[in-house]
XYZ file of C-alpha atoms in Angstrom:
747
model
C 283.098 260.685 218.510
C 281.217 262.418 221.357
C 277.857 263.987 220.350
C 276.889 267.102 222.329
C 273.217 267.505 223.192
C 271.398 270.300 221.410
C 269.592 272.405 224.008
C 268.572 275.374 221.828
C 265.081 274.829 220.344
C 265.783 277.131 217.374
C 268.930 275.194 216.557
C 266.920 271.983 216.697
C 264.337 273.361 214.284
C 267.054 274.576 211.894
C 268.706 271.177 211.957
C 265.437 269.311 211.364
C 264.582 271.507 208.371
C 268.076 271.559 206.866
C 268.508 269.815 203.508
C 271.250 267.552 204.957
C 268.854 266.204 207.602
C 266.136 265.732 204.960
C 268.612 263.960 202.703
C 269.859 261.725 205.589
C 266.286 260.816 206.579
C 265.511 260.108 202.911
C 268.536 257.786 202.653
C 267.674 256.036 205.945
C 264.085 255.420 204.867
C 265.163 254.146 201.460
C 267.817 251.806 202.962
C 265.451 250.442 205.657
C 262.688 249.809 203.169
C 265.131 248.067 200.868
C 266.411 245.817 203.732
C 262.894 244.846 204.768
C 261.866 243.914 201.224
C 265.205 242.479 200.219
C 263.769 238.964 199.816
C 260.869 240.121 197.688
C 262.335 242.884 195.488
C 264.506 242.116 192.461
C 267.871 243.774 192.048
C 267.618 247.135 190.219
C 270.076 247.218 187.371
C 270.649 251.001 187.264
C 271.350 251.366 190.990
C 275.003 251.838 191.880
C 275.803 249.177 194.529
C 278.831 251.148 195.756
C 276.818 254.362 196.332
C 275.260 254.891 199.768
C 272.603 257.192 198.237
C 270.772 254.605 196.215
C 269.349 255.373 192.784
C 270.069 258.771 191.129
C 266.390 258.868 190.235
C 265.488 259.063 193.926
C 267.875 261.978 194.398
C 266.404 263.675 191.339
C 262.890 263.338 192.817
C 264.098 264.802 196.123
C 265.653 267.789 194.299
C 262.470 268.345 192.319
C 260.335 268.267 195.478
C 262.206 271.133 197.143
C 260.348 274.458 197.077
C 263.515 276.405 197.951
C 266.027 276.367 195.069
C 268.999 276.824 197.424
C 267.981 273.693 199.377
C 267.868 271.777 196.118
C 271.329 273.094 195.220
C 272.718 272.051 198.628
C 271.338 268.527 198.228
C 272.841 268.403 194.742
C 276.272 269.460 196.048
C 276.107 267.089 199.019
C 275.432 264.126 196.771
C 278.105 265.218 194.303
C 280.792 265.036 197.020
C 280.594 261.219 197.126
C 283.061 259.723 194.639
C 280.854 256.748 193.742
C 277.674 258.761 193.046
C 276.765 260.277 189.699
C 273.751 262.538 189.150
C 271.362 261.799 186.343
C 270.985 264.231 183.473
C 267.434 265.057 184.624
C 268.805 266.308 187.955
C 270.915 268.888 186.110
C 267.943 270.060 184.015
C 265.568 270.324 186.981
C 268.116 272.243 189.055
C 268.851 274.670 186.184
C 265.134 275.466 185.873
C 264.767 275.990 189.628
C 267.783 278.285 189.873
C 266.838 280.230 186.756
C 263.255 280.930 187.827
C 264.529 282.173 191.201
C 267.120 284.356 189.361
C 270.210 282.620 190.830
C 272.057 282.863 187.524
C 275.545 282.733 189.050
C 274.859 279.215 190.345
C 273.747 277.986 186.909
C 277.301 278.189 185.583
C 278.453 275.932 188.414
C 275.808 273.333 187.532
C 276.826 273.503 183.864
C 280.486 272.917 184.796
C 279.559 269.867 186.883
C 277.396 268.553 184.063
C 280.319 268.891 181.675
C 282.733 267.134 184.085
C 280.269 264.310 184.795
C 280.866 262.851 181.355
C 277.300 263.066 180.103
C 276.944 263.869 176.408
C 275.782 267.453 175.878
C 272.311 267.445 174.310
C 270.191 270.184 172.842
C 267.610 269.780 175.599
C 270.007 271.260 178.164
C 270.474 274.467 176.184
C 266.757 274.628 175.343
C 266.101 274.772 179.086
C 268.816 277.384 179.513
C 267.435 279.649 176.763
C 263.964 279.269 178.243
C 265.254 280.435 181.630
C 266.869 283.560 180.167
C 263.785 284.317 178.061
C 261.511 284.197 181.124
C 263.948 286.419 183.042
C 264.120 288.908 180.088
C 267.912 288.723 179.841
C 268.715 289.033 176.127
C 272.464 289.416 176.732
C 272.725 286.031 178.466
C 270.564 284.429 175.782
C 272.944 285.872 173.178
C 275.978 284.379 174.980
C 274.255 280.985 175.211
C 274.804 280.489 171.475
C 278.568 280.768 171.892
C 278.455 278.680 175.091
C 277.018 275.831 173.005
C 279.991 276.078 170.666
C 282.285 276.151 173.704
C 280.745 272.831 174.817
C 281.544 271.384 171.346
C 277.860 271.256 170.518
C 276.606 272.492 167.158
C 273.488 274.617 167.729
C 270.341 273.558 165.952
C 268.079 275.936 163.987
C 265.472 275.790 166.750
C 268.043 277.126 169.259
C 268.968 279.944 166.869
C 265.300 280.838 166.328
C 264.548 280.900 170.047
C 267.565 283.122 170.780
C 266.592 285.488 167.952
C 263.048 285.726 169.328
C 264.464 286.739 172.715
C 266.762 289.349 171.132
C 264.199 290.992 168.819
C 261.706 291.304 171.680
C 264.054 294.015 173.044
C 264.424 297.023 170.771
C 268.070 297.676 171.609
C 269.206 294.179 170.575
C 267.971 294.242 166.989
C 271.442 294.768 165.543
C 272.869 291.981 167.737
C 270.214 289.663 166.352
C 271.356 290.523 162.836
C 275.010 289.899 163.798
C 274.103 286.515 165.296
C 272.146 285.639 162.159
C 275.169 286.388 159.948
C 277.645 284.468 162.150
C 275.383 281.403 162.491
C 276.308 280.130 159.029
C 280.006 280.305 159.927
C 279.377 277.878 162.815
C 277.441 275.400 160.694
C 273.920 276.520 161.609
C 271.692 276.845 158.538
C 268.784 279.286 159.098
C 265.368 278.012 158.062
C 262.171 279.801 157.032
C 261.200 280.550 160.627
C 264.565 282.251 161.205
C 263.978 284.663 158.352
C 260.373 285.273 159.457
C 261.477 286.255 162.964
C 263.952 288.819 161.652
C 261.675 290.184 158.906
C 258.836 290.758 161.386
C 261.172 292.548 163.797
C 262.587 294.901 161.148
C 259.136 295.624 159.680
C 257.855 296.627 163.108
C 260.967 298.794 163.519
C 260.199 300.609 160.210
C 263.311 299.119 158.566
C 261.443 297.775 155.563
C 264.509 297.792 153.307
C 266.398 295.346 155.568
C 263.352 293.076 155.780
C 263.041 293.038 151.994
C 266.757 292.207 151.634
C 266.299 289.271 153.995
C 263.429 288.081 151.816
C 265.742 288.239 148.809
C 268.405 286.256 150.687
C 265.837 283.524 151.308
C 265.367 283.042 147.586
C 269.134 283.146 146.909
C 269.871 280.469 149.533
C 267.039 278.169 148.396
C 265.041 278.710 151.578
C 261.386 278.418 150.593
C 259.221 281.242 151.999
C 255.813 280.378 153.392
C 252.512 282.242 153.700
C 253.699 283.939 156.887
C 256.761 285.342 155.088
C 254.608 287.023 152.466
C 252.119 288.261 155.048
C 254.864 289.909 157.135
C 256.156 291.831 154.109
C 252.653 292.769 152.916
C 251.892 294.216 156.351
C 255.203 296.071 156.327
C 254.543 297.647 152.913
C 251.003 298.639 153.891
C 252.232 300.139 157.152
C 254.592 302.379 155.164
C 251.802 303.288 152.718
C 253.400 301.424 149.789
C 250.278 299.623 148.593
C 251.613 298.948 145.096
C 254.558 297.015 146.503
C 252.196 294.979 148.676
C 250.037 294.162 145.623
C 253.128 292.965 143.714
C 253.963 290.627 146.588
C 250.421 289.275 146.495
C 250.713 288.583 142.761
C 254.060 286.840 143.294
C 252.502 284.824 146.076
C 249.619 283.680 143.863
C 251.901 282.847 140.930
C 253.957 280.515 143.140
C 250.877 278.582 144.217
C 250.443 279.985 147.730
C 246.941 280.695 149.042
C 246.987 284.023 150.978
C 245.392 283.929 154.391
C 242.544 286.176 155.507
C 244.799 288.513 157.447
C 246.812 289.361 154.317
C 243.653 290.239 152.421
C 242.352 292.289 155.368
C 245.580 294.313 155.500
C 245.504 294.987 151.753
C 241.825 295.961 151.699
C 242.247 298.351 154.606
C 245.299 299.986 153.040
C 243.640 300.350 149.614
C 240.553 301.923 151.174
C 242.669 304.398 153.130
C 244.491 305.303 149.924
C 241.036 305.866 148.317
C 241.782 303.165 145.732
C 238.292 301.755 146.131
C 238.066 300.293 142.636
C 241.167 298.144 143.209
C 239.917 297.196 146.681
C 236.594 295.965 145.283
C 238.397 293.973 142.565
C 240.542 292.357 145.249
C 237.413 291.469 147.219
C 235.946 289.736 144.162
C 239.225 287.890 143.467
C 239.212 286.387 146.946
C 236.363 284.072 145.986
C 238.246 282.815 142.927
C 241.510 282.200 144.804
C 240.073 279.892 147.436
C 239.566 282.375 150.274
C 235.961 283.369 150.902
C 235.577 286.913 152.273
C 234.317 287.161 155.832
C 232.479 289.901 157.702
C 235.708 291.828 158.404
C 236.497 292.182 154.691
C 232.994 293.360 153.815
C 232.885 295.839 156.704
C 236.228 297.257 155.564
C 234.818 297.883 152.082
C 231.597 299.420 153.431
C 233.596 301.780 155.642
C 235.880 302.735 152.738
C 232.976 303.641 150.451
C 231.171 305.587 153.203
C 234.316 307.605 153.994
C 234.488 308.742 150.369
C 230.801 309.692 150.239
C 229.791 306.693 148.108
C 227.057 305.250 150.288
C 225.192 303.742 147.323
C 228.234 301.626 146.440
C 228.471 300.603 150.097
C 224.848 299.480 149.866
C 225.744 297.210 146.914
C 228.546 295.656 148.961
C 226.048 294.928 151.731
C 223.728 293.256 149.246
C 226.591 291.134 147.833
C 227.342 289.629 151.231
C 224.642 286.985 150.835
C 226.437 285.544 147.761
C 229.417 284.613 149.988
C 227.199 283.027 152.663
C 227.994 285.959 154.953
C 225.370 287.912 156.890
C 225.732 291.581 157.868
C 226.295 292.370 161.519
C 225.460 295.452 163.582
C 228.701 297.179 162.534
C 227.772 296.775 158.845
C 224.379 298.385 159.314
C 225.677 301.132 161.585
C 228.428 302.123 159.125
C 226.052 302.102 156.157
C 223.344 304.133 157.914
C 225.961 306.673 159.004
C 227.201 306.979 155.418
C 223.662 307.408 154.045
C 222.878 310.100 156.610
C 226.112 311.881 155.742
C 224.870 312.197 152.154
C 221.357 313.264 153.164
C 219.668 309.973 152.207
C 217.727 309.625 155.443
C 214.850 307.638 153.923
C 217.299 304.959 152.779
C 218.896 304.984 156.208
C 215.489 304.470 157.797
C 214.868 301.421 155.587
C 218.123 299.825 156.658
C 217.316 300.606 160.292
C 214.110 298.630 159.899
C 216.045 295.790 158.236
C 218.607 295.882 161.027
C 215.953 295.536 163.725
C 214.088 292.821 161.785
C 217.306 290.772 161.643
C 217.520 290.820 165.431
C 220.199 293.480 165.908
C 219.957 296.207 168.519
C 220.905 299.567 166.963
C 223.521 301.730 168.665
C 222.160 305.023 170.007
C 224.331 306.913 167.502
C 222.311 305.364 164.626
C 218.966 306.645 165.867
C 220.502 309.975 166.860
C 221.910 310.466 163.337
C 218.553 309.720 161.690
C 216.522 311.878 164.079
C 218.948 314.773 163.679
C 218.750 314.515 159.883
C 214.952 314.395 159.747
C 214.616 317.255 162.240
C 217.023 319.441 160.250
C 214.722 319.118 157.217
C 211.544 319.604 159.261
C 210.341 316.010 158.809
C 208.904 315.574 162.280
C 206.727 312.589 161.416
C 209.676 310.572 160.084
C 211.770 311.473 163.145
C 208.966 310.302 165.433
C 208.713 307.066 163.429
C 212.428 306.407 164.062
C 211.967 307.037 167.796
C 208.925 304.764 167.904
C 210.735 302.024 165.953
C 213.714 302.060 168.309
C 211.638 302.087 171.476
C 209.401 299.250 170.280
C 212.567 297.190 169.931
C 213.276 297.796 173.628
C 216.247 300.129 173.115
C 216.777 303.450 174.895
C 217.536 306.728 173.167
C 220.363 309.073 174.019
C 219.499 312.249 175.926
C 220.676 314.343 172.949
C 218.049 312.655 170.781
C 215.300 313.652 173.220
C 216.571 317.218 173.324
C 216.398 317.445 169.535
C 212.935 316.069 168.957
C 210.932 317.308 171.962
C 211.139 321.060 171.111
C 210.107 320.341 167.513
C 207.189 318.187 168.599
C 206.108 320.859 171.058
C 206.049 323.462 168.261
C 203.487 321.368 166.394
C 201.086 321.921 169.299
C 199.644 318.423 168.980
C 198.723 317.475 172.531
C 197.802 313.914 171.621
C 201.169 313.308 169.959
C 203.026 314.789 172.948
C 201.050 312.595 175.325
C 201.865 309.416 173.376
C 205.501 310.444 173.037
C 205.943 310.967 176.780
C 204.115 307.722 177.588
C 206.592 305.831 175.411
C 209.484 307.587 177.114
C 208.177 306.716 180.576
C 208.271 302.993 179.712
C 212.045 303.005 180.212
C 212.708 301.202 183.493
C 215.164 303.028 185.749
C 216.930 300.997 188.421
C 219.936 301.608 190.628
C 222.439 300.517 187.988
C 220.808 302.240 184.983
C 223.184 304.480 183.002
C 222.186 308.032 182.184
C 222.733 307.271 178.489
C 220.227 304.403 178.672
C 217.648 306.451 180.575
C 216.928 309.139 178.022
C 213.974 310.406 180.022
C 216.345 311.954 182.592
C 217.874 314.194 179.951
C 214.363 315.023 178.697
C 213.173 316.190 182.104
C 216.225 318.342 182.753
C 215.911 319.895 179.302
C 212.215 320.795 179.688
C 212.736 322.241 183.169
C 215.654 324.388 181.988
C 213.617 325.669 179.032
C 210.754 326.627 181.350
C 213.055 328.528 183.718
C 214.663 330.374 180.828
C 211.273 331.484 179.536
C 210.205 332.754 182.969
C 213.407 334.455 184.121
C 215.517 335.491 181.126
C 213.161 336.282 178.277
C 212.620 339.904 179.309
C 216.331 340.453 179.907
C 217.257 338.964 176.507
C 214.670 341.112 174.693
C 215.857 344.271 176.394
C 219.502 343.372 175.712
C 219.080 342.710 172.003
C 216.690 345.618 171.485
C 219.436 348.067 172.400
C 221.469 346.982 169.341
C 218.707 346.914 166.725
C 218.837 350.594 165.614
C 222.608 350.475 165.291
C 222.501 347.489 162.955
C 219.933 349.242 160.787
C 222.068 352.379 160.542
C 225.159 350.368 159.650
C 223.282 348.592 156.881
C 221.984 351.891 155.486
C 225.460 353.399 155.537
C 226.845 350.429 153.622
C 224.048 350.633 151.049
C 224.798 354.283 150.225
C 228.353 353.480 149.138
C 229.305 353.143 145.494
C 228.794 349.632 144.068
C 232.150 349.862 142.294
C 233.900 350.739 145.543
C 232.124 347.945 147.399
C 233.333 345.508 144.772
C 237.030 346.282 145.189
C 237.256 347.001 148.916
C 236.121 345.552 152.200
C 233.178 347.257 153.936
C 234.237 349.910 156.424
C 232.727 349.973 159.871
C 230.726 353.137 160.503
C 230.472 353.882 164.188
C 226.967 354.823 165.253
C 226.038 355.266 168.899
C 228.091 355.046 172.068
C 230.851 352.750 173.308
C 229.448 349.238 174.067
C 230.481 347.386 177.212
C 229.216 343.843 177.895
C 229.822 342.048 181.182
C 230.018 338.243 180.911
C 230.755 335.327 183.190
C 234.438 334.261 182.811
C 233.287 330.616 182.616
C 231.313 331.330 179.424
C 227.978 330.264 180.920
C 226.198 333.294 179.398
C 227.929 333.261 176.028
C 224.648 334.209 174.339
C 225.431 337.793 175.361
C 228.348 337.773 172.910
C 226.147 337.686 169.794
C 226.164 341.514 169.344
C 229.957 341.523 169.742
C 230.315 338.869 167.058
C 228.112 340.872 164.707
C 230.175 343.995 165.348
C 233.434 342.127 164.646
C 232.073 340.797 161.362
C 231.094 344.354 160.367
C 234.633 345.627 161.020
C 234.592 346.809 164.619
C 237.651 346.924 166.918
C 237.282 345.969 170.553
C 238.786 344.361 173.642
C 238.173 340.755 174.711
C 239.657 338.635 177.510
C 242.154 335.810 176.891
C 243.761 333.234 179.167
C 246.619 335.705 179.844
C 245.751 339.437 179.596
C 243.169 341.488 177.694
C 243.690 341.902 173.951
C 242.556 344.409 171.313
C 241.135 342.384 168.417
C 239.562 342.737 164.983
C 238.765 340.590 161.950
C 242.024 339.675 160.170
C 240.370 339.839 156.725
C 238.970 343.346 157.179
C 241.684 345.791 156.019
C 240.039 348.886 157.425
C 239.667 347.229 160.831
C 243.365 346.311 160.863
C 244.257 349.922 160.022
C 242.080 351.211 162.882
C 243.646 348.712 165.315
C 247.136 349.942 164.382
C 246.003 353.537 164.821
C 244.406 352.866 168.232
C 247.418 350.924 169.541
C 249.914 353.232 167.743
C 251.651 350.346 165.943
C 253.618 351.130 162.790
C 252.279 349.650 159.564
C 255.572 347.887 158.892
C 255.525 345.905 162.140
C 253.890 342.422 162.280
C 250.813 341.531 164.335
C 249.622 338.333 166.007
C 246.533 336.226 165.323
C 244.152 334.384 167.637
C 243.296 331.035 166.008
C 240.368 328.740 166.591
C 242.279 325.472 166.178
C 245.414 323.899 164.722
C 243.697 323.898 161.340
C 243.771 327.711 161.304
C 247.480 327.632 162.101
C 248.116 325.281 159.160
C 246.030 327.559 156.891
C 247.510 330.964 157.735
C 251.095 329.856 158.442
C 253.543 327.306 157.062
C 252.894 325.126 160.120
C 255.129 323.769 162.856
C 258.468 322.104 161.967
C 257.969 318.382 161.482
C 261.584 317.424 160.818
C 263.209 317.672 157.404
C 266.707 316.313 157.991
C 268.274 319.812 157.786
C 268.420 320.665 161.477
C 264.682 321.157 162.070
C 263.339 318.864 164.792
C 259.877 317.316 164.787
C 258.187 319.169 167.653
C 254.614 319.067 166.365
C 253.535 316.415 168.867
C 255.045 318.374 171.748
C 253.315 321.584 170.623
C 249.942 319.826 170.520
C 250.253 319.214 174.270
C 250.665 322.970 174.874
C 247.630 324.187 172.921
C 245.243 325.646 173.832
C 247.377 327.406 176.388
C 249.331 330.535 177.359
C 251.897 330.266 174.556
C 252.595 332.400 171.477
C 254.500 330.616 168.712
C 256.320 332.612 166.027
C 255.854 330.896 162.658
C 256.374 331.711 159.004
C 253.224 333.244 157.529
C 251.522 331.789 154.452
C 249.931 333.630 151.538
C 246.469 333.194 153.085
C 247.319 335.726 155.803
C 246.707 339.344 154.702
C 249.830 341.359 154.031
C 248.857 343.987 156.601
C 249.411 341.451 159.383
C 253.040 340.663 158.551
C 254.363 344.024 157.352
C 254.518 343.317 153.616
C 254.866 346.130 151.130
C 257.094 348.377 153.210
C 260.003 350.228 151.670
C 262.056 350.053 154.827
C 265.098 347.822 154.486
C 264.820 346.911 158.126
C 261.455 345.168 157.669
C 261.703 344.206 153.981
C 262.185 340.475 154.584
C 259.817 340.117 157.487
C 257.362 337.232 156.940
C 256.813 335.874 160.467
C 253.692 336.080 162.613
C 252.772 335.108 166.159
C 249.924 332.594 166.608
C 247.875 331.804 169.681
C 245.076 329.398 170.676
C 243.635 330.811 173.878
C 242.321 328.553 176.624
C 239.670 331.072 177.673
C 235.964 330.146 177.406
C 234.825 333.653 176.397
C 237.568 334.029 173.806
C 236.857 330.606 172.336
C 233.118 331.343 172.096
C 233.873 334.451 170.017
C 236.428 332.688 167.795
C 234.163 329.732 167.047
C 231.502 332.084 165.696
C 233.922 333.908 163.388
C 234.859 332.909 159.839
C 238.557 333.668 160.268
C 241.102 334.274 163.054
C 241.282 337.581 164.911
C 244.154 340.032 164.815
C 245.228 340.616 168.408
C 247.590 342.794 170.385
C 247.912 343.055 174.150
C 246.465 345.977 176.091
C 249.522 347.663 177.619
C 249.920 350.612 179.884
C 252.125 353.669 179.388
C 255.172 351.994 180.966
C 257.261 349.185 179.477
C 256.159 345.647 180.428
C 253.009 346.975 182.109
C 249.634 345.477 181.196
C 246.156 346.804 181.886
C 244.152 344.160 183.725
C 241.110 346.183 184.886
C 238.329 346.418 182.231
C 237.123 349.753 183.620
C 240.545 351.372 183.159
C 240.834 349.866 179.668
C 237.487 351.351 178.650
C 238.367 354.792 180.017
C 241.782 354.740 178.288
C 241.020 353.320 174.842
C 237.349 354.279 174.529
C 238.138 357.855 173.437
C 240.814 356.500 171.051
C 238.139 354.887 168.855
C 237.438 351.547 170.537
C 233.970 350.173 169.647
C 233.262 347.580 172.351
C 234.650 345.953 175.492
C 233.903 342.448 176.807
C 234.275 342.603 180.586
C 235.446 339.224 181.893
C 236.680 340.436 185.262
C 240.068 341.629 186.477
C 242.933 339.503 185.148
C 246.401 338.678 186.449
C 249.247 340.528 184.698
C 250.823 337.416 183.197
C 251.537 337.604 179.456
C 252.024 334.563 177.258
C 255.343 332.762 176.785
C 256.760 333.523 173.316
C 258.582 330.717 171.489
C 260.314 331.264 168.137
C 259.759 328.218 165.880
C 261.411 329.609 162.744
C 264.946 328.529 163.638
C 266.536 325.086 163.838
C 265.203 324.615 167.387
C 262.480 326.291 169.524
C 263.819 329.384 171.307
C 262.083 331.077 174.226
C 261.985 334.814 173.466
C 259.982 335.805 176.524
C 259.060 333.766 179.581
C 255.467 334.306 180.683
C 252.542 332.367 182.075
C 253.334 329.200 180.158
C 256.078 327.109 181.807
C 259.294 326.449 179.877
C 259.263 322.831 178.731
C 262.326 320.589 178.282
C 262.241 320.823 174.467
C 262.455 324.644 174.561
C 265.756 326.559 174.544
C 265.980 329.792 176.539
C 266.997 332.777 174.398
C 269.935 334.955 175.402
C 269.635 338.584 176.368
C 270.597 340.076 172.998
C 267.315 339.875 171.100
C 266.922 340.985 167.522
C 264.736 343.897 166.498
C 262.300 341.543 164.816
C 261.683 339.651 168.064
C 261.358 342.867 170.005
C 258.629 343.974 167.594
C 256.832 340.664 167.923
C 256.994 340.872 171.713
C 255.475 344.324 171.564
C 252.382 343.011 169.787
C 251.871 339.740 171.706
C 249.425 338.934 174.451
């Protein structure tokens, strides 16, 4: 044979780094070393004397040392070509791991075929490695087929293989049914599931809200003489509590105790939390006492759960007893225990008790959260107990903790009203002791909030006090006249009717900042609305004529001003989703009869430029939905449009009211034409009987998007400012008269 010289340097480098060259050099070095030490080394019994490659262990080490899986595979194939060489079983396992972790799954089948033809007995370790590879690669389908590949290799799978495959399958939500099929067919192939097998499936179905299947599996365990363990009971207890079935969870606990099992702490924690949320505090406290008798001492988590449960139900005194009982179980309260208890005491007005526990908390070496001191200071200040509030501030600052800026803003104005210069001086000296560095948070440095608050108060006194006095003085005579007019009415008439608004004086127009920065100017408007006035306010779409929904005379005046028939429905401006649930039947939440659960999607749209048509409840006055009419056309009308505006001025007015506002858009003389200039609105509707106008600037003529929620799916009746979302269905052109009437009154 004539060898040609290699002149290309790249070809030389490729040849020197090829696995064949590495393997040849490895064989040469092993043969030379063996010839040199032939007189000193004994003959190795496991080395094949007919093989030129030496020991299979050396080849296995060379394969394991390769960083590139394809190089290892090429060395494996090169050695397999020699008829007198036979790879060790470890070489097959190492190569399968290397190829699997590099995601060369098509080459794994080739290695398995060579392993089968080599004559080695198939062991469970090989398939354990294979399942591990597919689990790391997140390939549940291949892990599922591995079970049947074991049977194809005439190997009976062991329970540990079945459990590992089931764990891979249940970790993917779409393979839960395949896991159940594999579990049922395992017995047909001679694989007997053990306790861990049932636990894997029960946990998966409980997390998938299929509690009935999990409970059936638990029953199958008992039928097939598979003994459940503590984990089996805990999985079912957690599943029952997650579904709110506390009684079923308690029955499982009793069954567990009767069979001699000792429940773990997590089972007790789940039961206590679920009982407290179901307000079954008596049963929860009994369970806490039983823990000591059943060999499981309660820890801090169990006690904190009970304290939180009692405080949520307004039983802070019972929570205090739980805190005192902690010492009997050799358990000391932590900062969460004290913080929860102090919050519960303050919620019931027991601020003195809360102060005592704050002192105990600090004496035990805990640093109170700023919410604890803020709650106590706010409570004392609301009752005028300035000395006690100052004691709380002094106690916290002596402990080296900083107060929140809101706490400073509450107590400084009250202290300043006392006009005690010495107290103010000491208070500010304590505040100035807070060290401020480059990484100090604003929450920790309460003095920053104090300085900004005092400076803003000083500027307000200098610049705005005269303007505020002059502004409010203009409305004082009108309020007095309205009160006198109401007093002259018959007591019997006042008893059976709502007070009518008597217009005294001229039309009121108030100009405000659209951002709501000067919302204090809206106080006269709020008073007028509560007295029964009708006026115009801005929304996040166009201007709207509004009035109090519970004032019948105001609703009648609004219909007369807007020229809306008494049989046609109106819309309401709500403060929050709670108002919508009160005055309507709420959004569809899915009932299995064609209504989809769109409540979560609607929450993402509100507040916003949407009007949703819902079924009205009995809390909404009949005048708003057209009840009581003799017209057949509107006899069955019980729907109403609801809105939650994303406008700062509108929200400031709504938050000060006791009920939602009746609203209707301010339209022009032409169809689909809205008035957006406040000056034109005042000139047009002022002579018609309008009482006030809130000027928030010129708006864009974009009405709200109307969505009908009374049908089986949300239908878009009118496209407006709000974009059409994927879960909405666009309505066709032929709209019913009811929807036309609702569109006419929407904003």
